Amino acid sequence: MKCKEPLEYILDRLQLSVRKNNLKNSKQRELILKVIYENGGHLSPEDIFGIIRQTCDNASLSSIYRILPFLEKEGFVNSIEVDRNGKRYEIASELHHDHMYCLECGKIEEFCNDEIEKLQIEVTDAHHAKLVTHDMLLYVVCENCLNKQNGQSKTKHSR
């Protein structure tokens, strides 16, 4: 889900959070948020570093790894872990959504499904529990990869 909140508003909230936590102002925090916002999210720390390095020679990967947990704790970004390569980050959105991860190409796609949300409530109610939050991650082979596989298999069979 694309964030509807303007970047300027997010950066203003970041400044308030930095003051609240008695931290020094850091352009790196702003730059990391800007990169995630402008690139649509689902970025690894290495992806973020690569983008920042294009314009900022003194960026460091260790700083990015240090800053991301703060941004997540303060509610500016969310993370998902899709594979053993670590977390991917996106701008936190008020709209709940789930993710599909293609095992072939690594593409991450967001989706919302009201029926799935209702079923989760039914399951927790049946177990006399209260659903607080959840993360759903579906591992798939995306349409593009399926088409490539089907094209390859057709070519193999036609020989």
XYZ file of N, CA, C and O in Angstrom:
636
model
N 0.846 -1.165 0.000
C 0.000 0.000 0.000
C 0.896 1.233 0.000
O 1.769 1.347 0.844
N 0.691 2.049 -0.920
C 1.482 3.277 -0.970
C 1.034 4.196 0.159
O -0.145 4.317 0.457
N 1.990 4.826 0.772
C 1.714 5.733 1.872
C 1.036 6.988 1.324
O 1.521 7.596 0.380
N -0.067 7.363 1.927
C -0.791 8.560 1.488
C -0.215 9.812 2.143
O -0.458 10.908 1.702
N 0.522 9.617 3.200
C 1.064 10.723 3.977
C 2.213 11.380 3.209
O 3.118 10.694 2.741
N 2.192 12.710 3.067
C 3.299 13.382 2.363
C 4.629 13.191 3.098
O 4.678 13.134 4.330
N 5.702 13.097 2.341
C 7.033 12.912 2.913
C 7.361 14.027 3.906
O 7.938 13.767 4.966
N 6.995 15.252 3.584
C 7.298 16.385 4.476
C 6.683 16.183 5.858
O 7.298 16.497 6.872
N 5.466 15.640 5.884
C 4.797 15.388 7.157
C 5.538 14.308 7.954
O 5.725 14.421 9.160
N 5.972 13.269 7.260
C 6.725 12.190 7.915
C 8.024 12.739 8.498
O 8.406 12.420 9.631
N 8.714 13.587 7.737
C 9.982 14.153 8.210
C 9.754 15.097 9.393
O 10.590 15.148 10.312
N 8.635 15.822 9.407
C 8.299 16.668 10.565
C 8.084 15.803 11.807
O 8.566 16.133 12.896
N 7.376 14.696 11.636
C 7.162 13.787 12.763
C 8.484 13.189 13.243
O 8.692 12.974 14.437
N 9.389 12.929 12.305
C 10.704 12.407 12.662
C 11.442 13.401 13.553
O 12.033 13.008 14.563
N 11.410 14.676 13.203
C 12.083 15.694 14.017
C 11.517 15.722 15.435
O 12.273 15.838 16.409
N 10.202 15.607 15.572
C 9.584 15.554 16.901
C 10.055 14.331 17.673
O 10.345 14.407 18.866
N 10.136 13.203 16.993
C 10.577 11.968 17.621
C 12.032 12.062 18.068
O 12.395 11.583 19.147
N 12.865 12.672 17.241
C 14.284 12.846 17.581
C 14.411 13.704 18.838
O 15.158 13.370 19.760
N 13.654 14.790 18.891
C 13.688 15.657 20.089
C 13.167 14.911 21.318
O 13.746 14.999 22.398
N 12.054 14.177 21.148
C 11.456 13.428 22.259
C 12.453 12.427 22.842
O 12.491 12.198 24.048
N 13.265 11.834 21.990
C 14.241 10.835 22.419
C 15.603 11.435 22.759
O 16.561 10.698 22.988
N 15.678 12.772 22.801
C 16.917 13.487 23.117
C 18.096 13.045 22.254
O 19.192 12.807 22.750
N 17.837 12.926 20.955
C 18.886 12.548 20.018
C 19.355 13.772 19.240
O 18.644 14.763 19.138
N 20.545 13.678 18.690
C 21.043 14.743 17.831
C 20.347 14.650 16.475
O 19.980 13.571 16.032
N 20.179 15.788 15.827
C 19.624 15.774 14.469
C 20.575 15.014 13.563
O 21.788 15.166 13.646
N 19.997 14.215 12.700
C 20.799 13.406 11.790
C 20.153 13.425 10.417
O 19.005 13.010 10.267
N 20.882 13.902 9.453
C 20.380 13.886 8.069
C 20.256 12.453 7.565
O 19.473 12.183 6.659
N 21.023 11.526 8.157
C 20.974 10.138 7.712
C 19.596 9.526 7.948
O 19.089 8.786 7.107
N 18.967 9.832 9.098
C 17.625 9.312 9.363
C 16.660 9.799 8.295
O 15.865 9.023 7.760
N 16.730 11.086 8.008
C 15.855 11.667 6.984
C 16.122 11.047 5.624
O 15.185 10.737 4.879
N 17.383 10.862 5.295
C 17.756 10.311 3.998
C 17.251 8.876 3.835
O 16.732 8.498 2.777
N 17.352 8.085 4.889
C 16.873 6.707 4.855
C 15.359 6.685 4.624
O 14.861 5.947 3.772
N 14.631 7.507 5.368
C 13.178 7.574 5.183
C 12.825 8.022 3.773
O 11.922 7.475 3.143
N 13.548 9.011 3.271
C 13.281 9.528 1.931
C 13.504 8.442 0.879
O 12.695 8.275 -0.039
N 14.573 7.681 1.012
C 14.875 6.605 0.058
C 13.774 5.547 0.076
O 13.296 5.111 -0.979
N 13.343 5.126 1.263
C 12.304 4.109 1.360
C 10.998 4.644 0.779
O 10.308 3.961 0.019
N 10.673 5.884 1.104
C 9.434 6.512 0.628
C 9.427 6.621 -0.894
O 8.466 6.234 -1.547
N 10.501 7.123 -1.445
C 10.548 7.401 -2.883
C 10.723 6.143 -3.737
O 10.422 6.157 -4.922
N 11.198 5.060 -3.139
C 11.432 3.834 -3.901
C 10.372 2.769 -3.644
O 10.542 1.630 -4.069
N 9.322 3.126 -2.950
C 8.197 2.212 -2.783
C 8.367 1.143 -1.727
O 7.500 0.303 -1.562
N 9.461 1.132 -1.020
C 9.626 0.188 0.072
C 10.087 -1.189 -0.344
O 10.486 -1.417 -1.485
N 10.050 -2.098 0.637
C 10.531 -3.474 0.517
C 12.026 -3.490 0.184
O 12.491 -4.314 -0.591
N 12.749 -2.562 0.782
C 14.181 -2.445 0.537
C 14.974 -3.037 1.696
O 14.633 -2.851 2.860
N 16.042 -3.720 1.374
C 16.961 -4.228 2.396
C 17.882 -3.075 2.808
O 17.997 -2.070 2.088
N 18.566 -3.212 3.946
C 19.547 -2.179 4.306
C 20.595 -1.986 3.202
O 21.021 -0.857 2.945
N 20.965 -3.079 2.536
C 21.948 -2.985 1.456
C 21.386 -2.210 0.261
O 22.097 -1.432 -0.378
N 20.083 -2.427 -0.043
C 19.437 -1.667 -1.114
C 19.465 -0.173 -0.787
O 19.785 0.659 -1.637
N 19.109 0.144 0.451
C 19.078 1.539 0.890
C 20.472 2.146 0.783
O 20.646 3.248 0.259
N 21.475 1.403 1.250
C 22.859 1.867 1.186
C 23.281 2.146 -0.251
O 23.875 3.181 -0.555
N 22.942 1.229 -1.155
C 23.309 1.402 -2.564
C 22.711 2.665 -3.166
O 23.370 3.373 -3.928
N 21.479 2.954 -2.820
C 20.814 4.151 -3.339
C 21.436 5.409 -2.748
O 21.713 6.377 -3.462
N 21.683 5.393 -1.448
C 22.255 6.568 -0.780
C 23.667 6.839 -1.286
O 24.053 7.992 -1.496
N 24.451 5.772 -1.515
C 25.847 5.932 -1.971
C 25.955 6.647 -3.322
O 26.990 7.213 -3.640
N 24.891 6.617 -4.104
C 24.917 7.283 -5.407
C 25.064 8.798 -5.267
O 25.595 9.451 -6.161
N 24.588 9.341 -4.133
C 24.652 10.798 -3.951
C 25.421 11.228 -2.701
O 25.715 12.397 -2.542
N 25.729 10.271 -1.829
C 26.365 10.622 -0.557
C 27.547 9.685 -0.301
O 27.360 8.527 0.083
N 28.753 10.206 -0.497
C 29.957 9.381 -0.362
C 30.231 8.909 1.062
O 30.852 7.873 1.262
N 29.769 9.679 2.055
C 30.126 9.316 3.434
C 29.057 8.465 4.124
O 29.069 8.317 5.336
N 28.131 7.887 3.368
C 27.132 6.994 3.953
C 27.814 5.700 4.404
O 28.794 5.265 3.810
N 27.276 5.118 5.475
C 27.836 3.849 5.937
C 26.719 2.846 6.184
O 25.659 3.186 6.714
N 26.973 1.623 5.787
C 26.003 0.553 5.970
C 25.735 0.313 7.451
O 24.592 0.062 7.851
N 26.752 0.428 8.276
C 26.556 0.209 9.717
C 25.603 1.254 10.303
O 24.793 0.939 11.178
N 25.676 2.489 9.821
C 24.740 3.527 10.291
C 23.313 3.191 9.892
O 22.376 3.383 10.671
N 23.145 2.683 8.703
C 21.806 2.305 8.242
C 21.256 1.191 9.118
O 20.109 1.248 9.567
N 22.081 0.198 9.406
C 21.653 -0.884 10.300
C 21.325 -0.372 11.703
O 20.467 -0.922 12.386
N 22.015 0.668 12.166
C 21.746 1.247 13.483
C 20.469 2.072 13.488
O 19.733 2.086 14.472
N 20.191 2.777 12.409
C 19.069 3.713 12.352
C 17.737 2.994 12.106
O 16.699 3.380 12.654
N 17.721 1.943 11.297
C 16.467 1.279 10.943
C 15.676 0.769 12.158
O 14.457 0.948 12.204
N 16.295 0.148 13.174
C 15.507 -0.279 14.338
C 14.837 0.901 15.066
O 13.715 0.773 15.553
N 15.530 2.046 15.131
C 14.919 3.240 15.723
C 13.699 3.665 14.917
O 12.631 3.935 15.482
N 13.835 3.721 13.598
C 12.718 4.137 12.739
C 11.542 3.163 12.862
O 10.383 3.570 12.839
N 11.853 1.886 13.030
C 10.789 0.895 13.201
C 10.129 1.035 14.569
O 8.903 1.032 14.684
N 10.928 1.180 15.600
C 10.393 1.331 16.963
C 9.493 2.554 17.073
O 8.458 2.527 17.738
N 9.855 3.612 16.377
C 9.086 4.861 16.439
C 7.910 4.883 15.458
O 7.188 5.869 15.372
N 7.730 3.809 14.697
C 6.560 3.692 13.834
C 6.667 4.376 12.484
O 5.658 4.618 11.825
N 7.882 4.657 12.038
C 8.070 5.279 10.723
C 8.168 4.240 9.605
O 7.793 4.506 8.469
N 8.712 3.085 9.929
C 8.841 2.009 8.953
C 8.362 0.699 9.567
O 8.338 0.552 10.793
N 7.977 -0.209 8.695
C 7.678 -1.588 9.074
C 8.680 -2.474 8.364
O 9.190 -2.115 7.300
N 8.921 -3.626 8.959
C 9.826 -4.572 8.301
C 9.103 -5.881 8.064
O 8.172 -6.233 8.781
N 9.542 -6.571 7.033
C 9.112 -7.944 6.800
C 10.369 -8.749 6.512
O 11.344 -8.229 5.982
N 10.315 -9.994 6.923
C 11.449 -10.886 6.659
C 10.946 -11.980 5.734
O 10.146 -12.811 6.129
N 11.374 -11.936 4.485
C 10.849 -12.855 3.476
C 11.751 -14.062 3.230
O 11.300 -15.072 2.733
N 13.018 -13.914 3.569
C 13.962 -15.004 3.342
C 15.102 -14.873 4.340
O 15.051 -14.050 5.244
N 16.132 -15.658 4.156
C 17.259 -15.655 5.100
C 18.186 -14.453 4.917
O 19.149 -14.298 5.641
N 17.884 -13.623 3.936
C 18.740 -12.458 3.675
C 18.432 -11.278 4.578
O 19.053 -10.236 4.443
N 17.484 -11.411 5.478
C 17.208 -10.352 6.437
C 15.950 -9.574 6.118
O 15.161 -9.932 5.251
N 15.780 -8.497 6.844
C 14.561 -7.707 6.764
C 14.545 -6.805 5.539
O 15.581 -6.371 5.065
N 13.320 -6.510 5.110
C 13.067 -5.500 4.088
C 12.177 -4.451 4.745
O 11.316 -4.782 5.568
N 12.338 -3.219 4.354
C 11.647 -2.116 5.019
C 10.733 -1.362 4.069
O 11.035 -1.208 2.886
N 9.609 -0.892 4.626
C 8.668 -0.051 3.906
C 8.177 1.033 4.858
O 8.254 0.869 6.080
N 7.684 2.131 4.303
C 7.108 3.188 5.126
C 5.876 2.620 5.825
O 5.063 1.928 5.204
N 5.752 2.890 7.120
C 4.598 2.409 7.878
C 3.335 3.049 7.315
O 3.307 4.240 7.023
N 2.319 2.236 7.157
C 1.051 2.700 6.612
C -0.048 2.410 7.610
O 0.004 1.404 8.325
N -1.028 3.293 7.672
C -2.165 3.043 8.553
C -3.059 1.950 7.981
O -3.832 1.347 8.696
N -2.954 1.700 6.684
C -3.767 0.675 6.047
C -3.090 -0.680 6.202
O -1.953 -0.860 5.772
N -3.801 -1.624 6.810
C -3.230 -2.961 6.968
C -3.170 -3.640 5.602
O -4.088 -3.545 4.797
N -2.087 -4.333 5.366
C -1.943 -5.109 4.142
C -1.024 -6.289 4.410
O -0.306 -6.322 5.396
N -1.103 -7.254 3.533
C -0.276 -8.438 3.624
C 0.621 -8.492 2.395
O 0.533 -7.625 1.529
N 1.489 -9.492 2.347
C 2.490 -9.547 1.272
C 2.541 -10.924 0.614
O 2.307 -11.940 1.269
N 2.885 -10.914 -0.673
C 3.230 -12.118 -1.418
C 4.676 -11.951 -1.868
O 5.058 -10.884 -2.347
N 5.452 -13.010 -1.700
C 6.873 -13.002 -2.053
C 7.126 -14.089 -3.089
O 6.865 -15.266 -2.842
N 7.630 -13.677 -4.258
C 7.926 -14.646 -5.320
C 9.256 -15.337 -5.019
O 10.295 -14.680 -4.882
N 9.194 -16.641 -4.918
C 10.394 -17.438 -4.633
C 11.369 -17.469 -5.801
O 12.538 -17.790 -5.627
N 10.905 -17.134 -6.992
C 11.763 -17.163 -8.176
C 12.527 -15.848 -8.362
O 13.740 -15.846 -8.499
N 11.803 -14.731 -8.394
C 12.434 -13.442 -8.731
C 12.604 -12.506 -7.533
O 13.281 -11.493 -7.636
N 11.979 -12.834 -6.404
C 12.126 -12.004 -5.212
C 11.188 -10.817 -5.137
O 11.252 -10.029 -4.199
N 10.290 -10.677 -6.090
C 9.339 -9.561 -6.087
C 8.403 -9.683 -4.892
O 7.937 -10.775 -4.558
N 8.128 -8.553 -4.253
C 7.187 -8.509 -3.140
C 5.995 -7.684 -3.589
O 6.152 -6.557 -4.060
N 4.816 -8.261 -3.439
C 3.591 -7.573 -3.818
C 2.678 -7.473 -2.600
O 2.577 -8.414 -1.815
N 2.036 -6.333 -2.455
C 1.122 -6.107 -1.344
C -0.299 -6.418 -1.789
O -0.637 -6.252 -2.957
N -1.112 -6.888 -0.836
C -2.519 -7.119 -1.137
C -3.363 -6.953 0.116
O -2.861 -7.054 1.238
N -4.640 -6.673 -0.085
C -5.636 -6.626 0.985
C -6.758 -7.579 0.601
O -7.117 -7.659 -0.574
N -7.288 -8.293 1.583
C -8.394 -9.195 1.311
C -9.289 -9.230 2.541
O -8.904 -9.773 3.583
N -10.471 -8.650 2.426
C -11.401 -8.568 3.551
C -11.834 -9.939 4.046
O -12.034 -10.133 5.248
N -11.974 -10.903 3.145
C -12.390 -12.248 3.545
C -11.344 -12.902 4.452
O -11.693 -13.545 5.441
N -10.081 -12.740 4.097
C -9.004 -13.289 4.928
C -9.032 -12.630 6.302
O -8.891 -13.299 7.332
N -9.228 -11.323 6.331
C -9.277 -10.605 7.613
C -10.427 -11.141 8.476
O -10.254 -11.374 9.674
N -11.606 -11.356 7.866
C -12.767 -11.884 8.603
C -12.485 -13.289 9.130
O -12.825 -13.611 10.275
N -11.871 -14.122 8.305
C -11.563 -15.487 8.729
C -10.612 -15.512 9.922
O -10.750 -16.352 10.813
N -9.676 -14.610 9.950
C -8.739 -14.563 11.080
C -9.462 -14.228 12.380
O -9.170 -14.813 13.426
N -10.424 -13.318 12.302
C -11.228 -12.974 13.481
C -12.048 -14.197 13.910
O -12.124 -14.514 15.103
N -12.646 -14.891 12.945
C -13.430 -16.085 13.259
C -12.568 -17.141 13.949
O -12.996 -17.768 14.922
N -11.354 -17.345 13.459
C -10.455 -18.336 14.047
C -10.093 -17.950 15.477
O -10.159 -18.781 16.391
N -9.726 -16.701 15.679
C -9.350 -16.289 17.041
C -10.563 -16.321 17.974
O -10.439 -16.722 19.127
N -11.741 -15.931 17.478
C -12.956 -16.012 18.300
C -13.251 -17.457 18.681
O -13.609 -17.743 19.829
N -13.112 -18.384 17.740
C -13.365 -19.799 18.008
C -12.423 -20.343 19.078
O -12.758 -21.292 19.781
N -11.262 -19.734 19.196
C -10.281 -20.150 20.211
C -10.341 -19.260 21.440
O -9.436 -19.300 22.284
N -11.394 -18.442 21.535
C -11.606 -17.540 22.673
C -10.392 -16.647 22.914
O -9.948 -16.458 24.041
N -9.871 -16.140 21.817
C -8.705 -15.251 21.875
C -9.053 -13.944 21.169
O -10.039 -13.862 20.428
N -8.229 -12.956 21.405
C -8.414 -11.658 20.751
C -7.235 -11.420 19.813
O -6.076 -11.440 20.245
N -7.533 -11.196 18.536
C -6.482 -10.907 17.564
C -5.947 -9.500 17.827
O -6.694 -8.534 17.830
N -4.657 -9.407 18.056
C -4.031 -8.118 18.321
C -3.418 -7.564 17.047
O -3.629 -6.417 16.683
N -2.654 -8.392 16.364
C -2.058 -8.010 15.091
C -1.640 -9.276 14.379
O -1.641 -10.361 14.974
N -1.292 -9.142 13.120
C -0.781 -10.293 12.384
C -0.009 -9.808 11.172
O -0.165 -8.683 10.722
N 0.833 -10.692 10.687
C 1.546 -10.483 9.440
C 1.339 -11.728 8.607
O 1.623 -12.835 9.062
N 0.834 -11.541 7.401
C 0.686 -12.678 6.511
C 1.653 -12.503 5.354
O 1.737 -11.441 4.749
N 2.391 -13.558 5.094
C 3.341 -13.561 3.993
C 3.115 -14.840 3.204
O 3.288 -15.938 3.724
N 2.668 -14.684 1.962
C 2.444 -15.823 1.089
C 3.656 -15.995 0.182
O 4.098 -15.029 -0.451
N 4.205 -17.193 0.147
C 5.326 -17.504 -0.736
C 4.740 -18.070 -2.023
O 4.005 -19.055 -1.985
N 5.033 -17.415 -3.134
C 4.397 -17.750 -4.413
C 5.429 -17.811 -5.529
O 6.594 -17.468 -5.329
N 4.988 -18.227 -6.691
C 5.707 -17.998 -7.940
C 4.805 -17.027 -8.695
O 3.650 -17.345 -8.978
N 5.311 -15.831 -8.961
C 4.489 -14.760 -9.537
C 4.103 -15.058 -10.984
O 4.642 -15.971 -11.621
N 3.175 -14.289 -11.494
C 2.669 -14.477 -12.854
C 3.785 -14.413 -13.897
O 3.845 -15.247 -14.803
N 4.689 -13.429 -13.764
C 5.785 -13.309 -14.733
C 6.666 -14.556 -14.732
O 7.044 -15.060 -15.794
N 6.993 -15.040 -13.547
C 7.848 -16.231 -13.468
C 7.116 -17.469 -13.973
O 7.729 -18.328 -14.618
N 5.822 -17.570 -13.689
C 5.033 -18.687 -14.219
C 5.012 -18.651 -15.739
O 5.159 -19.698 -16.392
N 4.834 -17.450 -16.296
C 4.827 -17.320 -17.758
C 6.170 -17.728 -18.352
O 6.213 -18.380 -19.396
N 7.258 -17.348 -17.686
C 8.586 -17.747 -18.167
C 8.741 -19.262 -18.116
O 9.257 -19.873 -19.049
N 8.284 -19.853 -17.007
C 8.368 -21.312 -16.867
C 7.527 -22.005 -17.933
O 7.960 -22.967 -18.544
N 6.319 -21.520 -18.159
C 5.429 -22.113 -19.157
C 6.006 -21.955 -20.557
O 5.916 -22.869 -21.366
N 6.607 -20.808 -20.833
C 7.235 -20.582 -22.131
C 8.401 -21.520 -22.347
O 8.588 -22.075 -23.431
N 9.194 -21.744 -21.298
C 10.336 -22.650 -21.396
C 9.870 -24.085 -21.576
O 10.417 -24.829 -22.368
N 8.814 -24.455 -20.819
C 8.363 -25.846 -20.925
C 7.737 -26.108 -22.288
O 7.866 -27.191 -22.831
N 7.063 -25.103 -22.873
C 6.493 -25.271 -24.211
C 7.610 -25.451 -25.235
O 7.511 -26.267 -26.127
N 8.681 -24.665 -25.065
C 9.800 -24.766 -25.995
C 10.444 -26.147 -25.891
O 10.756 -26.754 -26.908
N 10.596 -26.655 -24.679
C 11.215 -27.961 -24.494
C 10.373 -29.064 -25.121
O 10.881 -29.986 -25.722
N 9.034 -28.970 -24.973
C 8.146 -30.003 -25.492
C 8.012 -29.946 -27.014
O 7.699 -30.943 -27.630
N 8.248 -28.788 -27.605
C 8.046 -28.667 -29.043
C 9.247 -29.168 -29.847
O 9.189 -29.251 -31.048
N 10.332 -29.506 -29.192
C 11.526 -29.986 -29.904
C 11.413 -31.401 -30.320
O 11.008 -32.339 -29.960
